[in-house]
PDB file of C-alpha atoms in Angstrom:
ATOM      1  CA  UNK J   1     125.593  85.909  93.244  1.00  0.00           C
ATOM      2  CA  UNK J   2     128.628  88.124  92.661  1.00  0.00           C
ATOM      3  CA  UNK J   3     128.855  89.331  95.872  1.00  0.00           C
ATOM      4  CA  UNK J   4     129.213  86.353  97.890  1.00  0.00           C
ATOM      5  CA  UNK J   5     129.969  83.518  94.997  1.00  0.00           C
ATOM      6  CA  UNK J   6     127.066  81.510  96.221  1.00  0.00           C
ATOM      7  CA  UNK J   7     124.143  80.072  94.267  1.00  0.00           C
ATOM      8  CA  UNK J   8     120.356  80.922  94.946  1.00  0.00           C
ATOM      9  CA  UNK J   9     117.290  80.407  93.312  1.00  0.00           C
ATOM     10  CA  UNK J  10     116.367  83.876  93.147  1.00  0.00           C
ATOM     11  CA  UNK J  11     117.313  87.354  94.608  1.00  0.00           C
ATOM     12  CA  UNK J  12     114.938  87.767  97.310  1.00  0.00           C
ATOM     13  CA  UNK J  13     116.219  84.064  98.752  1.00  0.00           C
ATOM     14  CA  UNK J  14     119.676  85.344  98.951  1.00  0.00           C
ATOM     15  CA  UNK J  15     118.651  88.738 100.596  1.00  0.00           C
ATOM     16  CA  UNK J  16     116.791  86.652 103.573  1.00  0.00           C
ATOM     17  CA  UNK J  17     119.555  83.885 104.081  1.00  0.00           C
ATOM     18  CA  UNK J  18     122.642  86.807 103.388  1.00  0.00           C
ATOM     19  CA  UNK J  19     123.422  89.922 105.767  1.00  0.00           C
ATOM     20  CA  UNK J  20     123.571  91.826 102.519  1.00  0.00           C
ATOM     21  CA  UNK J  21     121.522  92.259  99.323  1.00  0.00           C
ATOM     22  CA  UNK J  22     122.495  91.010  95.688  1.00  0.00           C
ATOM     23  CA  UNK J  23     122.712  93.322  93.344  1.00  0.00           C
ATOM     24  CA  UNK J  24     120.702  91.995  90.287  1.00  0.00           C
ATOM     25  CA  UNK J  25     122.041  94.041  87.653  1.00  0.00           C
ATOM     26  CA  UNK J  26     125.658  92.695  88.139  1.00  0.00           C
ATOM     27  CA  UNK J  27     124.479  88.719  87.684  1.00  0.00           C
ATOM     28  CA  UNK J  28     126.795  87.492  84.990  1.00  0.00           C
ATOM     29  CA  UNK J  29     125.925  83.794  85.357  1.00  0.00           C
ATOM     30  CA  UNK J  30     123.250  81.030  86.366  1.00  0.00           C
ATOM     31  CA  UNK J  31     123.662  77.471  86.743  1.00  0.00           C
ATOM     32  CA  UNK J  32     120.781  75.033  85.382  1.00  0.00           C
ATOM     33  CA  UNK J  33     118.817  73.172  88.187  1.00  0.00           C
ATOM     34  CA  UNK J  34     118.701  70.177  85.394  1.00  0.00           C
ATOM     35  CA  UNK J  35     121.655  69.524  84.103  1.00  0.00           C
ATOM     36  CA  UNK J  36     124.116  72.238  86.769  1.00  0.00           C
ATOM     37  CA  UNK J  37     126.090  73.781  83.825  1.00  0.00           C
ATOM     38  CA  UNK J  38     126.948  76.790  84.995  1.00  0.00           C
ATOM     39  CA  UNK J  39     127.089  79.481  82.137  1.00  0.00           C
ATOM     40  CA  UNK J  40     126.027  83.001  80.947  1.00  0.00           C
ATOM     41  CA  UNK J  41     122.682  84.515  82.112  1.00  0.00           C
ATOM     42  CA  UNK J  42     120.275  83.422  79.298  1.00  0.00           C
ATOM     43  CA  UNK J  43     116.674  82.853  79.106  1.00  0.00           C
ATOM     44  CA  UNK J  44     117.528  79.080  78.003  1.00  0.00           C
ATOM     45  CA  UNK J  45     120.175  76.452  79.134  1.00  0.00           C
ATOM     46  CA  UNK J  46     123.083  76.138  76.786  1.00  0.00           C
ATOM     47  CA  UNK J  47     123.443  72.585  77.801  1.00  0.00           C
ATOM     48  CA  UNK J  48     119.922  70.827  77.920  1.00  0.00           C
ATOM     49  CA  UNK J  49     117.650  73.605  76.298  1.00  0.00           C
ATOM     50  CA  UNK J  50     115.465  73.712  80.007  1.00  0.00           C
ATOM     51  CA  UNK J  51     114.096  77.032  79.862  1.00  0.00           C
ATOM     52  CA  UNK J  52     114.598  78.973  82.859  1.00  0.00           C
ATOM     53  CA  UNK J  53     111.453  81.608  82.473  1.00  0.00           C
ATOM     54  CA  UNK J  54     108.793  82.318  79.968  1.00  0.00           C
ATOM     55  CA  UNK J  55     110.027  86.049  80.841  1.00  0.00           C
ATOM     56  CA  UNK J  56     113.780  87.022  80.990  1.00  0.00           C
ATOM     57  CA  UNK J  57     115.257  90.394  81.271  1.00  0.00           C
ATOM     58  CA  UNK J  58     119.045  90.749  80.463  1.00  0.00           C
ATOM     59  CA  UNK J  59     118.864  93.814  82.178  1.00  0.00           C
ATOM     60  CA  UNK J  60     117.685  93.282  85.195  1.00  0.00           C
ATOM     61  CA  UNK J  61     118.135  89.516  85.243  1.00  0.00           C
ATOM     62  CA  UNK J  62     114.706  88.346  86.075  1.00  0.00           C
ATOM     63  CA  UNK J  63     113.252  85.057  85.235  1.00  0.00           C
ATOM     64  CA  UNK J  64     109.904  84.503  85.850  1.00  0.00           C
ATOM     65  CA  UNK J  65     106.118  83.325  84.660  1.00  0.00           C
ATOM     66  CA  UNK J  66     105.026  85.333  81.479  1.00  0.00           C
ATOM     67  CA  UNK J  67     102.697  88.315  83.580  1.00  0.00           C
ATOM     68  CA  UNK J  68     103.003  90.709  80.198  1.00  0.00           C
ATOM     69  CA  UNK J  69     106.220  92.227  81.843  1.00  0.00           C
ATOM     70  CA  UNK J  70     108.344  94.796  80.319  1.00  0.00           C
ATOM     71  CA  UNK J  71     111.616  96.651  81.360  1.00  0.00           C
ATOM     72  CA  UNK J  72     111.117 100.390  81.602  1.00  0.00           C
ATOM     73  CA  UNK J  73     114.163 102.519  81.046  1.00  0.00           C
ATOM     74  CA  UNK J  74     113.356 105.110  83.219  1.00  0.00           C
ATOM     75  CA  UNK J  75     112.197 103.294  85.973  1.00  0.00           C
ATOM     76  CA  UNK J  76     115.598 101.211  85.873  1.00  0.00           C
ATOM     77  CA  UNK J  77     113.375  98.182  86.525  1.00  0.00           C
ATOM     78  CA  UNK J  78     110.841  95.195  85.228  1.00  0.00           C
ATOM     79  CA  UNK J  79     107.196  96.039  85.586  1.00  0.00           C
ATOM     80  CA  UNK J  80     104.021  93.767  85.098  1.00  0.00           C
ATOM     81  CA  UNK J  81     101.996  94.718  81.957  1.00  0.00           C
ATOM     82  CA  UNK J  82     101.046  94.990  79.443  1.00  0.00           C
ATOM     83  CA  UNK J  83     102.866  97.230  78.422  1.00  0.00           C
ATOM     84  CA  UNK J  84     100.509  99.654  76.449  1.00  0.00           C
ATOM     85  CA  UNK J  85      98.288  99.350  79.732  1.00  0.00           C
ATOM     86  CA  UNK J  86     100.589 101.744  81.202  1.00  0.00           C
ATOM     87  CA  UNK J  87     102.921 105.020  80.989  1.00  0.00           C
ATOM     88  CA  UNK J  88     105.608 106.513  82.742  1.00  0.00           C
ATOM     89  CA  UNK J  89     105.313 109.607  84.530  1.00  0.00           C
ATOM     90  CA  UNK J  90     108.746 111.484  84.391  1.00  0.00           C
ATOM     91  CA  UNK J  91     108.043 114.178  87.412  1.00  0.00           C
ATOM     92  CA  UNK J  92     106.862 111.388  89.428  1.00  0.00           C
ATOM     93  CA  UNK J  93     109.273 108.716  87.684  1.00  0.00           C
ATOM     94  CA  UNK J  94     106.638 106.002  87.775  1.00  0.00           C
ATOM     95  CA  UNK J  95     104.862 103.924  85.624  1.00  0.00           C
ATOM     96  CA  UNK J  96     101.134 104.123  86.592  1.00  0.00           C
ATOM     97  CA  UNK J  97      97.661 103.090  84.709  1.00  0.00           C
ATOM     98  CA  UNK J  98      97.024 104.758  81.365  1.00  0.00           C
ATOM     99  CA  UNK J  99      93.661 106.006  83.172  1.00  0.00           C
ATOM    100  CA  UNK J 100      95.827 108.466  85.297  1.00  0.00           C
ATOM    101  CA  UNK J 101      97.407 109.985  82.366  1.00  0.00           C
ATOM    102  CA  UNK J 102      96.672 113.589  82.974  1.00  0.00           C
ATOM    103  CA  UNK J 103      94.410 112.741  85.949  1.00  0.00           C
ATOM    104  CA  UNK J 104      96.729 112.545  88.706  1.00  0.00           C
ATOM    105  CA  UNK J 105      98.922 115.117  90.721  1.00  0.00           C
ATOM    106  CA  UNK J 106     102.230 115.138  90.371  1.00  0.00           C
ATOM    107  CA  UNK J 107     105.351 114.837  92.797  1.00  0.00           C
ATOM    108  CA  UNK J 108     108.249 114.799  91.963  1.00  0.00           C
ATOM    109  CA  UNK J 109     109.819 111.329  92.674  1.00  0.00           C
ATOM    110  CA  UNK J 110     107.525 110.244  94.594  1.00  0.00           C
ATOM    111  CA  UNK J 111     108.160 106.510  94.258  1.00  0.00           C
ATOM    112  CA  UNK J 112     111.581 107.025  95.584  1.00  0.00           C
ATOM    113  CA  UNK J 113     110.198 107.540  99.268  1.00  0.00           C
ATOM    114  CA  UNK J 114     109.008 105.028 101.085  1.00  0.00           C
ATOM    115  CA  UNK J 115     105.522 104.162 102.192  1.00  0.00           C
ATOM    116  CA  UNK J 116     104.347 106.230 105.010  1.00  0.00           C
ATOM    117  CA  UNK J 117     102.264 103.016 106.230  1.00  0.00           C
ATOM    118  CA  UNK J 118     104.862  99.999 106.885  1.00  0.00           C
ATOM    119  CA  UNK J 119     108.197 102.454 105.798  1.00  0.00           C
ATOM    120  CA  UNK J 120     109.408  99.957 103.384  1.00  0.00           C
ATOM    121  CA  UNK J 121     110.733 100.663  99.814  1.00  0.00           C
ATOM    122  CA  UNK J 122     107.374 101.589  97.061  1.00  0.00           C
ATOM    123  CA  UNK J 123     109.996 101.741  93.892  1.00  0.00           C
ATOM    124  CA  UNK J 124     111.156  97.807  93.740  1.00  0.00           C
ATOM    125  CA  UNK J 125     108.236  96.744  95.896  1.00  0.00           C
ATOM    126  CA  UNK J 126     106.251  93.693  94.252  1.00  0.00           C
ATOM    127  CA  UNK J 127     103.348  95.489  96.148  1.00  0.00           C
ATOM    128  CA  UNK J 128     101.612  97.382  93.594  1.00  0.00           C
ATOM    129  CA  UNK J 129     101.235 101.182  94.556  1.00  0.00           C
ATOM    130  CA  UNK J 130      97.917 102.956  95.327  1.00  0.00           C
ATOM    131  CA  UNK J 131      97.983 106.760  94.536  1.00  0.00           C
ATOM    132  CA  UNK J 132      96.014 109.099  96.083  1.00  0.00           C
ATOM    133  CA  UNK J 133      94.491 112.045  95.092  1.00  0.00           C
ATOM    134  CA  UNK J 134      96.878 114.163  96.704  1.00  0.00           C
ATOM    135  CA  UNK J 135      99.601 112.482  94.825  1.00  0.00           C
ATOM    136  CA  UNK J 136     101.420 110.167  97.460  1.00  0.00           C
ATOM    137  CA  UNK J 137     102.313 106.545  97.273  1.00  0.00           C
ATOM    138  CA  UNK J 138     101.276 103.892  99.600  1.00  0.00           C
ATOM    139  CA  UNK J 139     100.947 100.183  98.816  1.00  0.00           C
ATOM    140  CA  UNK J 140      97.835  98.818  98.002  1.00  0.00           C
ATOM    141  CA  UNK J 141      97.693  96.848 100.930  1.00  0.00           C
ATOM    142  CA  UNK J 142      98.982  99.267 103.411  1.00  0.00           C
ATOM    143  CA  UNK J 143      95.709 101.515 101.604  1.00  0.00           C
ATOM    144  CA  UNK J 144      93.437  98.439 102.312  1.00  0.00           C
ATOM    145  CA  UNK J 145      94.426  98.692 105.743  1.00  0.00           C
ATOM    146  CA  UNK J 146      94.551 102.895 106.433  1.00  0.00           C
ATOM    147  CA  UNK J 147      91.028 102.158 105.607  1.00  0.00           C
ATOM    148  CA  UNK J 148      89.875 100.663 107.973  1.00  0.00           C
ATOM    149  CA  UNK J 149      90.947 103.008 110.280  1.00  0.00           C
ATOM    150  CA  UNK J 150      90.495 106.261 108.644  1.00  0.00           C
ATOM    151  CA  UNK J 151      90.416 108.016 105.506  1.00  0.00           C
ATOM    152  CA  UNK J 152      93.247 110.575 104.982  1.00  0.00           C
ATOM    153  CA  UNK J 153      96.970 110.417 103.983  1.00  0.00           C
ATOM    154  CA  UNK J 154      98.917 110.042 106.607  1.00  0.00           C
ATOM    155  CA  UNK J 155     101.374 112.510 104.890  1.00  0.00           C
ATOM    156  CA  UNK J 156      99.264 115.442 104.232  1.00  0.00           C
ATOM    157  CA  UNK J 157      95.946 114.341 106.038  1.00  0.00           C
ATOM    158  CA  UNK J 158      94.128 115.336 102.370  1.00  0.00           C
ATOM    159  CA  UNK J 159      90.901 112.931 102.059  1.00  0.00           C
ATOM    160  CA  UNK J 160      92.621 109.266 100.607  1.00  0.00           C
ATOM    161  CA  UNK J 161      89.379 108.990  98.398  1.00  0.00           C
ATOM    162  CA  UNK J 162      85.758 110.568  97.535  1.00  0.00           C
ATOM    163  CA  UNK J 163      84.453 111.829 100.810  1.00  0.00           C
ATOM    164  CA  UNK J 164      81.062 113.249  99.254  1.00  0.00           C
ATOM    165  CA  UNK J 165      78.620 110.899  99.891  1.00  0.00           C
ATOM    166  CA  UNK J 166      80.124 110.647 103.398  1.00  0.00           C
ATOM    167  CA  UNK J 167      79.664 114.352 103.676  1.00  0.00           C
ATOM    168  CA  UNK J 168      76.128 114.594 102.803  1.00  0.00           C
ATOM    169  CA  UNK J 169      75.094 111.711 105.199  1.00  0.00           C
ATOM    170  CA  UNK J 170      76.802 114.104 107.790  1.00  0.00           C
ATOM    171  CA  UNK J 171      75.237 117.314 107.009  1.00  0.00           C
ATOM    172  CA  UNK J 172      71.962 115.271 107.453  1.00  0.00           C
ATOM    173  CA  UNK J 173      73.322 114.272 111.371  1.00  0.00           C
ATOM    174  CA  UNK J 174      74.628 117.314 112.011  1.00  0.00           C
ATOM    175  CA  UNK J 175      70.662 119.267 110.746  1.00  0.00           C
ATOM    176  CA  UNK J 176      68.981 116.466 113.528  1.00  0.00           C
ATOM    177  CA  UNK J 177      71.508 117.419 116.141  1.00  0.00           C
ATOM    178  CA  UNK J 178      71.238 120.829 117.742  1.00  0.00           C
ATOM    179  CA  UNK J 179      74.072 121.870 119.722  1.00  0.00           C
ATOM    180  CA  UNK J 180      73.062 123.076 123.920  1.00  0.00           C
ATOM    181  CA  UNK J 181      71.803 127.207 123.575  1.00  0.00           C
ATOM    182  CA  UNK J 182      75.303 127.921 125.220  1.00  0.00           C
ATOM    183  CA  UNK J 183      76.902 126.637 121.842  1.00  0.00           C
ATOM    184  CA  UNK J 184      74.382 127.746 119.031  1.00  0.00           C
ATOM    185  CA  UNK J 185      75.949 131.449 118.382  1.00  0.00           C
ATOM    186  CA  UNK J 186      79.867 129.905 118.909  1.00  0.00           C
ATOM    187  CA  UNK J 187      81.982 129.849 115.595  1.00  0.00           C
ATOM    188  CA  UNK J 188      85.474 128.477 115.238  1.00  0.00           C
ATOM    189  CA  UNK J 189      88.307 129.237 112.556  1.00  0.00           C
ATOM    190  CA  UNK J 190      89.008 125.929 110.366  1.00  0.00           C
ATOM    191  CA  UNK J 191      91.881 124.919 108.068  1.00  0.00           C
ATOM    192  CA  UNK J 192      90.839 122.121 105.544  1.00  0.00           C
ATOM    193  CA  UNK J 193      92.814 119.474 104.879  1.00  0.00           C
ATOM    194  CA  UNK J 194      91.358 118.849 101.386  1.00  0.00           C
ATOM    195  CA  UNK J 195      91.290 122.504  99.769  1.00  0.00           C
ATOM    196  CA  UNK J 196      93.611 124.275 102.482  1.00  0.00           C
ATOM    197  CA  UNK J 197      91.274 127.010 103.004  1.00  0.00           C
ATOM    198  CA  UNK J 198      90.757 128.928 106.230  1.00  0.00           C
ATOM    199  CA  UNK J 199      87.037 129.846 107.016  1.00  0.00           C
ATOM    200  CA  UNK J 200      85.034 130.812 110.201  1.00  0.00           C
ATOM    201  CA  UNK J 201      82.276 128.598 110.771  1.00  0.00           C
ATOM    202  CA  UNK J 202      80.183 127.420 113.216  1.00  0.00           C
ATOM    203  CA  UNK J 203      80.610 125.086 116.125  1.00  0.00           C
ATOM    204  CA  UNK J 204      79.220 121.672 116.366  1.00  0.00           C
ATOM    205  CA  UNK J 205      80.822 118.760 117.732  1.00  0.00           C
ATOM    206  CA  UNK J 206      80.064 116.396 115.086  1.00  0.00           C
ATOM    207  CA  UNK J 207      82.383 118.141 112.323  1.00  0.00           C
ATOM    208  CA  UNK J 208      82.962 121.601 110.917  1.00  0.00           C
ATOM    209  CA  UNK J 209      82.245 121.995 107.418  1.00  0.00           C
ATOM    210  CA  UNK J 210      84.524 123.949 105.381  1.00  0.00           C
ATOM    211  CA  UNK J 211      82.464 127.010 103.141  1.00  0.00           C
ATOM    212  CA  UNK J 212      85.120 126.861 100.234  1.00  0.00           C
ATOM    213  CA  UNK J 213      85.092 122.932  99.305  1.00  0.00           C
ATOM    214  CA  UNK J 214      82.109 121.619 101.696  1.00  0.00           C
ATOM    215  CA  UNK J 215      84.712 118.893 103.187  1.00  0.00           C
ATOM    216  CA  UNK J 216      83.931 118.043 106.611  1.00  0.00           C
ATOM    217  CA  UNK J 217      87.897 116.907 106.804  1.00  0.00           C
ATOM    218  CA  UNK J 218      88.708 120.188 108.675  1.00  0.00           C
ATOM    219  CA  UNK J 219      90.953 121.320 111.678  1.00  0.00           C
ATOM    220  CA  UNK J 220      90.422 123.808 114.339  1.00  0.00           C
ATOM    221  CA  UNK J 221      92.685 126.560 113.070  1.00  0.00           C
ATOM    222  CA  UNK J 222      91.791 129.186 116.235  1.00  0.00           C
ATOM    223  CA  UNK J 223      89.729 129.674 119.257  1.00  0.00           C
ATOM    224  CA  UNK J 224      85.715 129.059 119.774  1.00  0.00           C
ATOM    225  CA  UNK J 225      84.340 132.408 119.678  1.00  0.00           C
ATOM    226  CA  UNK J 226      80.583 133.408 120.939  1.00  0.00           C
ATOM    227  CA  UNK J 227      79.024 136.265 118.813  1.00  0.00           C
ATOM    228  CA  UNK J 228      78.554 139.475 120.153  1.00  0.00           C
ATOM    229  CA  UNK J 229      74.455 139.114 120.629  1.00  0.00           C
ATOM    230  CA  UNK J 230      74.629 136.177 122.540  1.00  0.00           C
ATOM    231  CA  UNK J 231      77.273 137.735 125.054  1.00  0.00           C
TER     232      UNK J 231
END
């Protein structure tokens, strides 16, 4: 490690034993665990031949198992491949599945912020990322979690996945359950959180269904209002 002089087996055991973090990219030398030459970061010892990882980046200076990984430029880091199984996004300076080429929304560099779950880093994390259809970056585990919990970004509260199915079982709950008389003829202004609509609607304490986008992910936008005949 340049910073300190000290030797550790990798980066991440130096950052929990060291009050400050190594900077990987500045690693000029390793020293073989066989045969403790110390010499130039290589992939193989200069010495005995013991080769330090089936993967080596001179860039970066990782050494690890061979997981298909390959340095991307504009990332600035090492990414697990293969490498034709993915591309990089420049607006939202990522590298993310070849499915979501074209099929995702864009933010601009959106991997540079942190997750919204847990608040650590998404960019160097060896989390993978989850994106969601709004566009925002959580880890996948931190997405495992949210879901057990509830269903919307905790960013912009737009639906974390395909709510339709959901929405139909509720339109069936919300046909068997009248509201009281007093609330039959009350209507409410909503904003969705999926379409960002406004729409007047009526009442019912199970969920308010939004007319543009037929999301029940909605938000009273106003007060309850009681139409004119039924005052």
């Amino acid at each position: 490690a340049p910073c300190c002089d000290k030797l550790y087996t990798c980066r991440l055991c130096h950052d929990n034993n060291e009050d400050h973090q190594l900077d990987r990219f500045k690693v000029k030398e390793v020293q073989c665990i066989n045969c403790e030459k110390i010499q130039h970061a290589q992939q193989t010892c200069e010495e005995c031949s013991t080769l330090f990882g089936e993967y080596y980046c001179s860039i970066c200076h990782l050494f690890d198992k061979d997981k298909k990984q390959y340095h991307c430029e504009n990332c600035g880091i090492c990414r697990i491949g293969p490498k034709e199984d993915f591309f990089h996004c420049l607006k939202c300076n990522l590298c993310l599945a070849m499915n979501l080429q074209g099929r995702h929304k864009c933010i601009e560099n959106v991997s540079r912020q942190n997750c919204p779950i847990c608040l650590e880093d998404i960019h160097t994390s060896r989390v993978v990322a989850h994106v969601l259809p709004c566009g925002h970056l959580l880890h996948r585990t931190c997405y495992e979690e949210m879901l057990k919990k509830g269903y919307r970004c905790p960013l912009c509260m737009h639906s974390a996945l395909d709510m339709t199915r959901y929405w139909r079982q509720l339109d069936d709950e919300v046909a068997q359950t009248p509201m009281p008389s007093e609330y039959q003829n009350m209507t409410v202004d909503i904003h969705c959180n999926d379409c960002n609509g406004r729409s007047t609607v009526q009442f019912h304490i199970l969920g308010m269904k939004c007319k543009l986008c037929d999301s029940y992910n909605t938000a009273q936008a106003g007060g309850r209002r009681i139409s004119v005949d039924q005052q």
